[in-house]
């Protein structure tokens, strides 16, 4: 389970990244942060991902408060307990799909046959094992995103954070990746997405709406309209 308690973050020049954001996500669940550009979605994701330190408030992962740990311990939590997926995949161009996934295990100091088996199983899990020897440049966007997902889950993280994971994918591929993320969540992981993709609404257990750094729980119908009708105004409580 992850929990944010009244988490706030201000950037220089007064830009508000997050304003007293509280949320809880149970293992097995996938949730999405929707909201206008600049509203604070990535900021919230990065605070959960321990890439950004909140000014105040608490970040709790599986009962452990993690936001106030020293940097070396933060790095440990990031590597061991978290997995990241980005819009632009972030794969290393010269490495094959399986080598890209292997890197995540090496960073944890895990090697040998057990690590190798974990890599193969992660690639199988996202249905990309038939491209194991291909480099990113030899794969479609959707295939690359599946490799990136395999890399994010190979070490069995408790939380997967995905920032605009379908931003560069067509509808069919985006649907596949979202379905994948949901099934990863169902296996007992927490999955949190930041997204503009209306498709994501069908795949998430809870949809949050972020505006000026504050978190809202909108009516699904209204959110759907907001997403499909050019992101105008949306009534929140
Ligand atoms: N490193 C930074 N320094 C200063 N201000 C920042 C920084 N990162 C984000 N901001 C500001 O904080 C606010 C929230 O940004 P954030 O990136 O979280 O938005 P977002 O909802 O992810 O937007 P998008 O949909 O465009 O990705 C914005 O006003 C942004 O300009
Ligand atoms: Mg963002």
PDB file of C-alpha atoms and ligand atoms in Angstrom:
ATOM      1  CA  UNK A   1       0.000   0.000   0.000  1.00  0.00           C
ATOM      2  CA  UNK A   2       1.138   3.550  -0.632  1.00  0.00           C
ATOM      3  CA  UNK A   3      -0.082   6.513   1.277  1.00  0.00           C
ATOM      4  CA  UNK A   4       0.449  10.242   0.870  1.00  0.00           C
ATOM      5  CA  UNK A   5      -0.418  12.341   3.915  1.00  0.00           C
ATOM      6  CA  UNK A   6      -0.907  16.044   3.293  1.00  0.00           C
ATOM      7  CA  UNK A   7       2.050  16.201   0.963  1.00  0.00           C
ATOM      8  CA  UNK A   8       3.019  19.660  -0.348  1.00  0.00           C
ATOM      9  CA  UNK A   9       5.686  20.907  -2.721  1.00  0.00           C
ATOM     10  CA  UNK A  10       6.478  24.413  -3.925  1.00  0.00           C
ATOM     11  CA  UNK A  11       9.058  25.161  -6.588  1.00  0.00           C
ATOM     12  CA  UNK A  12      11.075  28.370  -6.923  1.00  0.00           C
ATOM     13  CA  UNK A  13       9.108  31.492  -7.965  1.00  0.00           C
ATOM     14  CA  UNK A  14       6.087  30.155  -6.121  1.00  0.00           C
ATOM     15  CA  UNK A  15       4.983  27.497  -8.638  1.00  0.00           C
ATOM     16  CA  UNK A  16       2.759  25.050  -6.776  1.00  0.00           C
ATOM     17  CA  UNK A  17       3.578  21.391  -7.465  1.00  0.00           C
ATOM     18  CA  UNK A  18       1.364  19.856  -4.772  1.00  0.00           C
ATOM     19  CA  UNK A  19      -0.841  21.335  -2.088  1.00  0.00           C
ATOM     20  CA  UNK A  20      -1.749  19.080   0.857  1.00  0.00           C
ATOM     21  CA  UNK A  21      -2.270  15.990  -1.302  1.00  0.00           C
ATOM     22  CA  UNK A  22      -3.546  12.907   0.526  1.00  0.00           C
ATOM     23  CA  UNK A  23      -4.206   9.589  -1.175  1.00  0.00           C
ATOM     24  CA  UNK A  24      -4.073   5.867  -0.471  1.00  0.00           C
ATOM     25  CA  UNK A  25      -3.667   3.078  -2.990  1.00  0.00           C
ATOM     26  CA  UNK A  26      -4.007  -0.585  -2.009  1.00  0.00           C
ATOM     27  CA  UNK A  27      -1.895  -3.361  -3.569  1.00  0.00           C
ATOM     28  CA  UNK A  28      -3.686  -4.884  -6.539  1.00  0.00           C
ATOM     29  CA  UNK A  29      -5.011  -1.493  -7.582  1.00  0.00           C
ATOM     30  CA  UNK A  30      -4.194   0.788 -10.475  1.00  0.00           C
ATOM     31  CA  UNK A  31      -5.065   4.483 -10.250  1.00  0.00           C
ATOM     32  CA  UNK A  32      -4.599   7.451 -12.564  1.00  0.00           C
ATOM     33  CA  UNK A  33      -3.865  11.121 -12.054  1.00  0.00           C
ATOM     34  CA  UNK A  34      -5.585  13.207 -14.710  1.00  0.00           C
ATOM     35  CA  UNK A  35      -5.525  16.990 -14.971  1.00  0.00           C
ATOM     36  CA  UNK A  36      -4.405  19.940 -17.100  1.00  0.00           C
ATOM     37  CA  UNK A  37      -0.781  20.435 -18.102  1.00  0.00           C
ATOM     38  CA  UNK A  38       1.162  21.958 -15.223  1.00  0.00           C
ATOM     39  CA  UNK A  39      -1.412  20.893 -12.601  1.00  0.00           C
ATOM     40  CA  UNK A  40       1.047  18.761 -10.617  1.00  0.00           C
ATOM     41  CA  UNK A  41       0.660  15.152 -11.843  1.00  0.00           C
ATOM     42  CA  UNK A  42       4.356  14.523 -12.408  1.00  0.00           C
ATOM     43  CA  UNK A  43       5.196  16.285  -9.149  1.00  0.00           C
ATOM     44  CA  UNK A  44       2.959  13.887  -7.213  1.00  0.00           C
ATOM     45  CA  UNK A  45       4.363  10.876  -9.078  1.00  0.00           C
ATOM     46  CA  UNK A  46       7.921  11.987  -8.368  1.00  0.00           C
ATOM     47  CA  UNK A  47       7.221  12.427  -4.673  1.00  0.00           C
ATOM     48  CA  UNK A  48       5.837   8.888  -4.488  1.00  0.00           C
ATOM     49  CA  UNK A  49       8.882   7.776  -6.492  1.00  0.00           C
ATOM     50  CA  UNK A  50      11.254   9.502  -4.058  1.00  0.00           C
ATOM     51  CA  UNK A  51      12.745  11.497  -6.912  1.00  0.00           C
ATOM     52  CA  UNK A  52      11.501  14.697  -5.283  1.00  0.00           C
ATOM     53  CA  UNK A  53      11.363  15.529  -1.584  1.00  0.00           C
ATOM     54  CA  UNK A  54       8.109  17.049  -0.299  1.00  0.00           C
ATOM     55  CA  UNK A  55       8.332  20.328   1.642  1.00  0.00           C
ATOM     56  CA  UNK A  56       5.919  18.851   4.156  1.00  0.00           C
ATOM     57  CA  UNK A  57       3.741  15.800   4.631  1.00  0.00           C
ATOM     58  CA  UNK A  58       4.563  12.081   4.601  1.00  0.00           C
ATOM     59  CA  UNK A  59       5.077   9.373   1.990  1.00  0.00           C
ATOM     60  CA  UNK A  60       4.456   5.876   3.305  1.00  0.00           C
ATOM     61  CA  UNK A  61       5.138   2.631   1.437  1.00  0.00           C
ATOM     62  CA  UNK A  62       3.888  -0.613   2.961  1.00  0.00           C
ATOM     63  CA  UNK A  63       3.729   1.003   6.379  1.00  0.00           C
ATOM     64  CA  UNK A  64       7.209   2.536   6.247  1.00  0.00           C
ATOM     65  CA  UNK A  65       7.630   6.281   6.164  1.00  0.00           C
ATOM     66  CA  UNK A  66      10.144   6.844   3.366  1.00  0.00           C
ATOM     67  CA  UNK A  67      10.215  10.556   2.485  1.00  0.00           C
ATOM     68  CA  UNK A  68      12.539  11.483   5.371  1.00  0.00           C
ATOM     69  CA  UNK A  69      15.166   8.780   4.807  1.00  0.00           C
ATOM     70  CA  UNK A  70      18.763   9.786   4.078  1.00  0.00           C
ATOM     71  CA  UNK A  71      19.720   9.844   0.382  1.00  0.00           C
ATOM     72  CA  UNK A  72      21.502   6.461   0.388  1.00  0.00           C
ATOM     73  CA  UNK A  73      18.447   4.756   1.883  1.00  0.00           C
ATOM     74  CA  UNK A  74      16.179   6.570  -0.598  1.00  0.00           C
ATOM     75  CA  UNK A  75      18.220   5.165  -3.463  1.00  0.00           C
ATOM     76  CA  UNK A  76      17.804   1.690  -1.964  1.00  0.00           C
ATOM     77  CA  UNK A  77      14.032   2.051  -1.737  1.00  0.00           C
ATOM     78  CA  UNK A  78      13.877   3.379  -5.319  1.00  0.00           C
ATOM     79  CA  UNK A  79      15.885   0.472  -6.677  1.00  0.00           C
ATOM     80  CA  UNK A  80      14.309  -2.313  -4.639  1.00  0.00           C
ATOM     81  CA  UNK A  81      10.706  -1.339  -4.087  1.00  0.00           C
ATOM     82  CA  UNK A  82       9.814   0.922  -7.014  1.00  0.00           C
ATOM     83  CA  UNK A  83       9.642   0.587 -10.795  1.00  0.00           C
ATOM     84  CA  UNK A  84       9.390   3.436 -13.304  1.00  0.00           C
ATOM     85  CA  UNK A  85       7.879   3.669 -16.789  1.00  0.00           C
ATOM     86  CA  UNK A  86       8.212   6.840 -18.895  1.00  0.00           C
ATOM     87  CA  UNK A  87       6.521   8.251 -21.979  1.00  0.00           C
ATOM     88  CA  UNK A  88       9.691   7.968 -24.064  1.00  0.00           C
ATOM     89  CA  UNK A  89      10.552   4.413 -22.872  1.00  0.00           C
ATOM     90  CA  UNK A  90      14.093   5.293 -21.722  1.00  0.00           C
ATOM     91  CA  UNK A  91      15.740   2.162 -23.101  1.00  0.00           C
ATOM     92  CA  UNK A  92      19.462   2.023 -23.825  1.00  0.00           C
ATOM     93  CA  UNK A  93      19.778   2.010 -27.655  1.00  0.00           C
ATOM     94  CA  UNK A  94      22.833  -0.242 -27.934  1.00  0.00           C
ATOM     95  CA  UNK A  95      21.450  -2.970 -25.693  1.00  0.00           C
ATOM     96  CA  UNK A  96      18.989  -5.689 -26.690  1.00  0.00           C
ATOM     97  CA  UNK A  97      15.591  -5.976 -25.015  1.00  0.00           C
ATOM     98  CA  UNK A  98      16.834  -8.616 -22.585  1.00  0.00           C
ATOM     99  CA  UNK A  99      20.003  -6.667 -21.793  1.00  0.00           C
ATOM    100  CA  UNK A 100      17.916  -3.565 -21.076  1.00  0.00           C
ATOM    101  CA  UNK A 101      15.875  -5.545 -18.552  1.00  0.00           C
ATOM    102  CA  UNK A 102      19.003  -7.197 -17.128  1.00  0.00           C
ATOM    103  CA  UNK A 103      20.398  -3.748 -16.293  1.00  0.00           C
ATOM    104  CA  UNK A 104      17.703  -3.301 -13.640  1.00  0.00           C
ATOM    105  CA  UNK A 105      18.841  -6.545 -11.962  1.00  0.00           C
ATOM    106  CA  UNK A 106      22.529  -5.586 -12.164  1.00  0.00           C
ATOM    107  CA  UNK A 107      21.809  -2.287 -10.421  1.00  0.00           C
ATOM    108  CA  UNK A 108      20.539  -4.401  -7.543  1.00  0.00           C
ATOM    109  CA  UNK A 109      23.668  -6.510  -7.626  1.00  0.00           C
ATOM    110  CA  UNK A 110      21.693  -9.490  -8.828  1.00  0.00           C
ATOM    111  CA  UNK A 111      23.266 -11.613 -11.500  1.00  0.00           C
ATOM    112  CA  UNK A 112      23.630 -15.251 -12.492  1.00  0.00           C
ATOM    113  CA  UNK A 113      21.012 -17.802 -13.509  1.00  0.00           C
ATOM    114  CA  UNK A 114      18.284 -16.568 -11.123  1.00  0.00           C
ATOM    115  CA  UNK A 115      18.516 -13.056 -12.554  1.00  0.00           C
ATOM    116  CA  UNK A 116      18.531 -14.457 -16.075  1.00  0.00           C
ATOM    117  CA  UNK A 117      15.363 -16.430 -15.344  1.00  0.00           C
ATOM    118  CA  UNK A 118      13.707 -13.320 -13.892  1.00  0.00           C
ATOM    119  CA  UNK A 119      14.544 -11.376 -17.072  1.00  0.00           C
ATOM    120  CA  UNK A 120      13.063 -14.076 -19.305  1.00  0.00           C
ATOM    121  CA  UNK A 121       9.965 -14.322 -17.169  1.00  0.00           C
ATOM    122  CA  UNK A 122       9.470 -10.519 -17.159  1.00  0.00           C
ATOM    123  CA  UNK A 123       9.740 -10.416 -20.954  1.00  0.00           C
ATOM    124  CA  UNK A 124       7.248 -13.290 -21.212  1.00  0.00           C
ATOM    125  CA  UNK A 125       4.887 -11.616 -18.820  1.00  0.00           C
ATOM    126  CA  UNK A 126       4.499  -8.571 -21.064  1.00  0.00           C
ATOM    127  CA  UNK A 127       4.455 -10.682 -24.229  1.00  0.00           C
ATOM    128  CA  UNK A 128       7.716  -9.445 -25.706  1.00  0.00           C
ATOM    129  CA  UNK A 129      10.008 -12.475 -25.243  1.00  0.00           C
ATOM    130  CA  UNK A 130      10.029 -13.056 -29.018  1.00  0.00           C
ATOM    131  CA  UNK A 131      11.922  -9.762 -29.363  1.00  0.00           C
ATOM    132  CA  UNK A 132      14.473 -10.484 -26.614  1.00  0.00           C
ATOM    133  CA  UNK A 133      17.476 -10.079 -28.926  1.00  0.00           C
ATOM    134  CA  UNK A 134      16.205  -6.967 -30.698  1.00  0.00           C
ATOM    135  CA  UNK A 135      17.528  -3.512 -29.938  1.00  0.00           C
ATOM    136  CA  UNK A 136      15.081  -0.634 -29.236  1.00  0.00           C
ATOM    137  CA  UNK A 137      15.653   0.788 -32.757  1.00  0.00           C
ATOM    138  CA  UNK A 138      14.401  -2.489 -34.220  1.00  0.00           C
ATOM    139  CA  UNK A 139      11.123  -2.413 -32.298  1.00  0.00           C
ATOM    140  CA  UNK A 140       7.853  -0.502 -32.555  1.00  0.00           C
ATOM    141  CA  UNK A 141       6.903   2.030 -29.873  1.00  0.00           C
ATOM    142  CA  UNK A 142       4.512  -0.429 -28.265  1.00  0.00           C
ATOM    143  CA  UNK A 143       7.159  -3.160 -28.224  1.00  0.00           C
ATOM    144  CA  UNK A 144       9.662  -0.776 -26.644  1.00  0.00           C
ATOM    145  CA  UNK A 145       7.147   0.211 -23.989  1.00  0.00           C
ATOM    146  CA  UNK A 146       6.595  -3.472 -23.179  1.00  0.00           C
ATOM    147  CA  UNK A 147      10.347  -3.900 -22.708  1.00  0.00           C
ATOM    148  CA  UNK A 148      10.329  -0.811 -20.468  1.00  0.00           C
ATOM    149  CA  UNK A 149       7.501  -2.366 -18.471  1.00  0.00           C
ATOM    150  CA  UNK A 150       9.450  -5.635 -18.166  1.00  0.00           C
ATOM    151  CA  UNK A 151      12.400  -3.594 -16.865  1.00  0.00           C
ATOM    152  CA  UNK A 152      10.134  -1.851 -14.339  1.00  0.00           C
ATOM    153  CA  UNK A 153       8.738  -5.103 -12.922  1.00  0.00           C
ATOM    154  CA  UNK A 154      11.631  -7.578 -13.240  1.00  0.00           C
ATOM    155  CA  UNK A 155      12.751  -7.116  -9.618  1.00  0.00           C
ATOM    156  CA  UNK A 156       9.261  -7.488  -8.163  1.00  0.00           C
ATOM    157  CA  UNK A 157       8.627  -3.900  -6.994  1.00  0.00           C
ATOM    158  CA  UNK A 158       5.789  -2.957  -4.631  1.00  0.00           C
ATOM    159  CA  UNK A 159       4.929   0.126  -6.672  1.00  0.00           C
ATOM    160  CA  UNK A 160       5.080   0.927 -10.386  1.00  0.00           C
ATOM    161  CA  UNK A 161       4.922   4.586 -11.410  1.00  0.00           C
ATOM    162  CA  UNK A 162       4.171   5.447 -15.016  1.00  0.00           C
ATOM    163  CA  UNK A 163       4.308   9.005 -16.384  1.00  0.00           C
ATOM    164  CA  UNK A 164       2.315   9.294 -19.633  1.00  0.00           C
ATOM    165  CA  UNK A 165       3.091   5.658 -20.548  1.00  0.00           C
ATOM    166  CA  UNK A 166       0.834   5.790 -23.620  1.00  0.00           C
ATOM    167  CA  UNK A 167       1.728   9.330 -24.731  1.00  0.00           C
ATOM    168  CA  UNK A 168       3.569   8.101 -27.811  1.00  0.00           C
ATOM    169  CA  UNK A 169       1.430   5.079 -28.654  1.00  0.00           C
ATOM    170  CA  UNK A 170      -1.503   4.542 -31.027  1.00  0.00           C
ATOM    171  CA  UNK A 171      -4.860   3.451 -29.630  1.00  0.00           C
ATOM    172  CA  UNK A 172      -4.429  -0.293 -30.129  1.00  0.00           C
ATOM    173  CA  UNK A 173      -0.959  -0.329 -28.604  1.00  0.00           C
ATOM    174  CA  UNK A 174      -1.985   1.987 -25.791  1.00  0.00           C
ATOM    175  CA  UNK A 175      -4.858  -0.368 -24.958  1.00  0.00           C
ATOM    176  CA  UNK A 176      -2.443  -3.291 -24.799  1.00  0.00           C
ATOM    177  CA  UNK A 177      -0.030  -1.444 -22.504  1.00  0.00           C
ATOM    178  CA  UNK A 178      -2.834  -0.256 -20.187  1.00  0.00           C
ATOM    179  CA  UNK A 179      -4.210  -3.775 -19.989  1.00  0.00           C
ATOM    180  CA  UNK A 180      -0.702  -4.979 -19.123  1.00  0.00           C
ATOM    181  CA  UNK A 181      -0.336  -2.368 -16.379  1.00  0.00           C
ATOM    182  CA  UNK A 182      -3.664  -3.415 -14.926  1.00  0.00           C
ATOM    183  CA  UNK A 183      -2.697  -7.068 -14.854  1.00  0.00           C
ATOM    184  CA  UNK A 184       0.618  -6.167 -13.216  1.00  0.00           C
ATOM    185  CA  UNK A 185      -1.395  -4.328 -10.556  1.00  0.00           C
ATOM    186  CA  UNK A 186      -3.679  -7.331 -10.095  1.00  0.00           C
ATOM    187  CA  UNK A 187      -0.702  -9.483  -9.234  1.00  0.00           C
ATOM    188  CA  UNK A 188      -0.378  -7.430  -6.033  1.00  0.00           C
ATOM    189  CA  UNK A 189       1.477  -4.283  -7.045  1.00  0.00           C
ATOM    190  CA  UNK A 190       0.366  -0.662  -6.713  1.00  0.00           C
ATOM    191  CA  UNK A 191       0.325   1.073 -10.110  1.00  0.00           C
ATOM    192  CA  UNK A 192       0.016   4.862 -10.382  1.00  0.00           C
ATOM    193  CA  UNK A 193      -0.246   6.592 -13.765  1.00  0.00           C
ATOM    194  CA  UNK A 194      -0.075  10.252 -14.697  1.00  0.00           C
ATOM    195  CA  UNK A 195      -1.881  10.603 -17.994  1.00  0.00           C
ATOM    196  CA  UNK A 196      -3.910  12.645 -20.476  1.00  0.00           C
ATOM    197  CA  UNK A 197      -5.151   9.494 -22.214  1.00  0.00           C
ATOM    198  CA  UNK A 198      -8.976   9.070 -22.073  1.00  0.00           C
ATOM    199  CA  UNK A 199      -8.431   5.337 -22.714  1.00  0.00           C
ATOM    200  CA  UNK A 200      -6.822   4.975 -19.300  1.00  0.00           C
ATOM    201  CA  UNK A 201     -10.127   5.712 -17.597  1.00  0.00           C
ATOM    202  CA  UNK A 202     -11.409   2.237 -18.523  1.00  0.00           C
ATOM    203  CA  UNK A 203      -8.451   0.500 -16.929  1.00  0.00           C
ATOM    204  CA  UNK A 204      -8.136   2.185 -13.550  1.00  0.00           C
ATOM    205  CA  UNK A 205      -9.794   1.448 -10.205  1.00  0.00           C
ATOM    206  CA  UNK A 206      -9.741   5.084  -9.202  1.00  0.00           C
ATOM    207  CA  UNK A 207      -9.358   8.256 -11.249  1.00  0.00           C
ATOM    208  CA  UNK A 208      -8.053  11.367  -9.533  1.00  0.00           C
ATOM    209  CA  UNK A 209      -8.149  14.864 -10.944  1.00  0.00           C
ATOM    210  CA  UNK A 210      -5.291  17.259 -10.188  1.00  0.00           C
ATOM    211  CA  UNK A 211      -5.779  21.008 -10.402  1.00  0.00           C
ATOM    212  CA  UNK A 212      -3.273  23.617  -9.183  1.00  0.00           C
ATOM    213  CA  UNK A 213      -1.580  20.987  -7.065  1.00  0.00           C
ATOM    214  CA  UNK A 214      -4.740  19.824  -5.332  1.00  0.00           C
ATOM    215  CA  UNK A 215      -6.219  16.343  -5.653  1.00  0.00           C
ATOM    216  CA  UNK A 216      -9.894  15.707  -6.388  1.00  0.00           C
ATOM    217  CA  UNK A 217     -12.089  12.659  -6.860  1.00  0.00           C
ATOM    218  CA  UNK A 218     -14.302  13.611  -9.799  1.00  0.00           C
ATOM    219  CA  UNK A 219     -17.415  11.961 -11.065  1.00  0.00           C
ATOM    220  CA  UNK A 220     -16.332   9.511 -13.785  1.00  0.00           C
ATOM    221  CA  UNK A 221     -18.850  10.762 -16.310  1.00  0.00           C
ATOM    222  CA  UNK A 222     -17.704  14.350 -15.903  1.00  0.00           C
ATOM    223  CA  UNK A 223     -14.079  13.328 -16.130  1.00  0.00           C
ATOM    224  CA  UNK A 224     -14.784  11.373 -19.319  1.00  0.00           C
ATOM    225  CA  UNK A 225     -16.421  14.461 -20.825  1.00  0.00           C
ATOM    226  CA  UNK A 226     -13.534  16.642 -19.697  1.00  0.00           C
ATOM    227  CA  UNK A 227     -11.041  14.252 -21.309  1.00  0.00           C
ATOM    228  CA  UNK A 228     -12.868  13.882 -24.600  1.00  0.00           C
ATOM    229  CA  UNK A 229     -14.053  17.455 -24.998  1.00  0.00           C
ATOM    230  CA  UNK A 230     -10.711  19.221 -25.052  1.00  0.00           C
ATOM    231  CA  UNK A 231     -10.039  19.512 -21.337  1.00  0.00           C
ATOM    232  CA  UNK A 232     -12.044  22.674 -20.574  1.00  0.00           C
ATOM    233  CA  UNK A 233     -13.491  23.191 -17.110  1.00  0.00           C
ATOM    234  CA  UNK A 234     -14.389  20.405 -14.711  1.00  0.00           C
ATOM    235  CA  UNK A 235     -16.508  20.805 -11.628  1.00  0.00           C
ATOM    236  CA  UNK A 236     -14.844  19.405  -8.511  1.00  0.00           C
ATOM    237  CA  UNK A 237     -16.062  19.310  -4.981  1.00  0.00           C
TER     238      UNK A 237
HETATM  239  N1  LIG B   1      11.711  21.663 -11.605  1.00  0.00           N
HETATM  240  C1  LIG B   1      10.780  22.606 -11.563  1.00  0.00           C
HETATM  241  N2  LIG B   1      11.081  23.883 -11.228  1.00  0.00           N
HETATM  242  C2  LIG B   1      10.141  24.837 -11.157  1.00  0.00           C
HETATM  243  N3  LIG B   1       8.836  24.626 -11.387  1.00  0.00           N
HETATM  244  C3  LIG B   1       8.469  23.375 -11.731  1.00  0.00           C
HETATM  245  C4  LIG B   1       9.408  22.300 -11.839  1.00  0.00           C
HETATM  246  N4  LIG B   1       8.743  21.176 -12.194  1.00  0.00           N
HETATM  247  C5  LIG B   1       7.458  21.533 -12.304  1.00  0.00           C
HETATM  248  N5  LIG B   1       7.282  22.841 -12.026  1.00  0.00           N
HETATM  249  C6  LIG B   1       5.999  23.580 -11.996  1.00  0.00           C
HETATM  250  O1  LIG B   1       5.130  22.907 -11.106  1.00  0.00           O
HETATM  251  C7  LIG B   1       3.816  22.820 -11.634  1.00  0.00           C
HETATM  252  C8  LIG B   1       3.405  21.354 -11.781  1.00  0.00           C
HETATM  253  O2  LIG B   1       4.224  20.712 -12.754  1.00  0.00           O
HETATM  254  P1  LIG B   1       4.081  19.174 -13.148  1.00  0.00           P
HETATM  255  O3  LIG B   1       5.239  18.837 -14.001  1.00  0.00           O
HETATM  256  O4  LIG B   1       3.894  18.390 -11.917  1.00  0.00           O
HETATM  257  O5  LIG B   1       2.728  19.190 -13.995  1.00  0.00           O
HETATM  258  P2  LIG B   1       2.001  18.029 -14.828  1.00  0.00           P
HETATM  259  O6  LIG B   1       0.607  17.963 -14.326  1.00  0.00           O
HETATM  260  O7  LIG B   1       2.813  16.799 -14.791  1.00  0.00           O
HETATM  261  O8  LIG B   1       1.976  18.652 -16.310  1.00  0.00           O
HETATM  262  P3  LIG B   1       2.018  17.892 -17.735  1.00  0.00           P
HETATM  263  O9  LIG B   1       0.658  17.349 -17.967  1.00  0.00           O
HETATM  264  O10 LIG B   1       2.362  19.001 -18.687  1.00  0.00           O
HETATM  265  O11 LIG B   1       3.086  16.847 -17.677  1.00  0.00           O
HETATM  266  C9  LIG B   1       3.862  23.606 -12.960  1.00  0.00           C
HETATM  267  O12 LIG B   1       3.461  24.911 -12.693  1.00  0.00           O
HETATM  268  C10 LIG B   1       5.311  23.552 -13.337  1.00  0.00           C
HETATM  269  O13 LIG B   1       5.660  24.676 -14.115  1.00  0.00           O
HETATM  270 MG1  LIG B   2       3.773  15.672 -16.256  1.00  0.00          MG
END
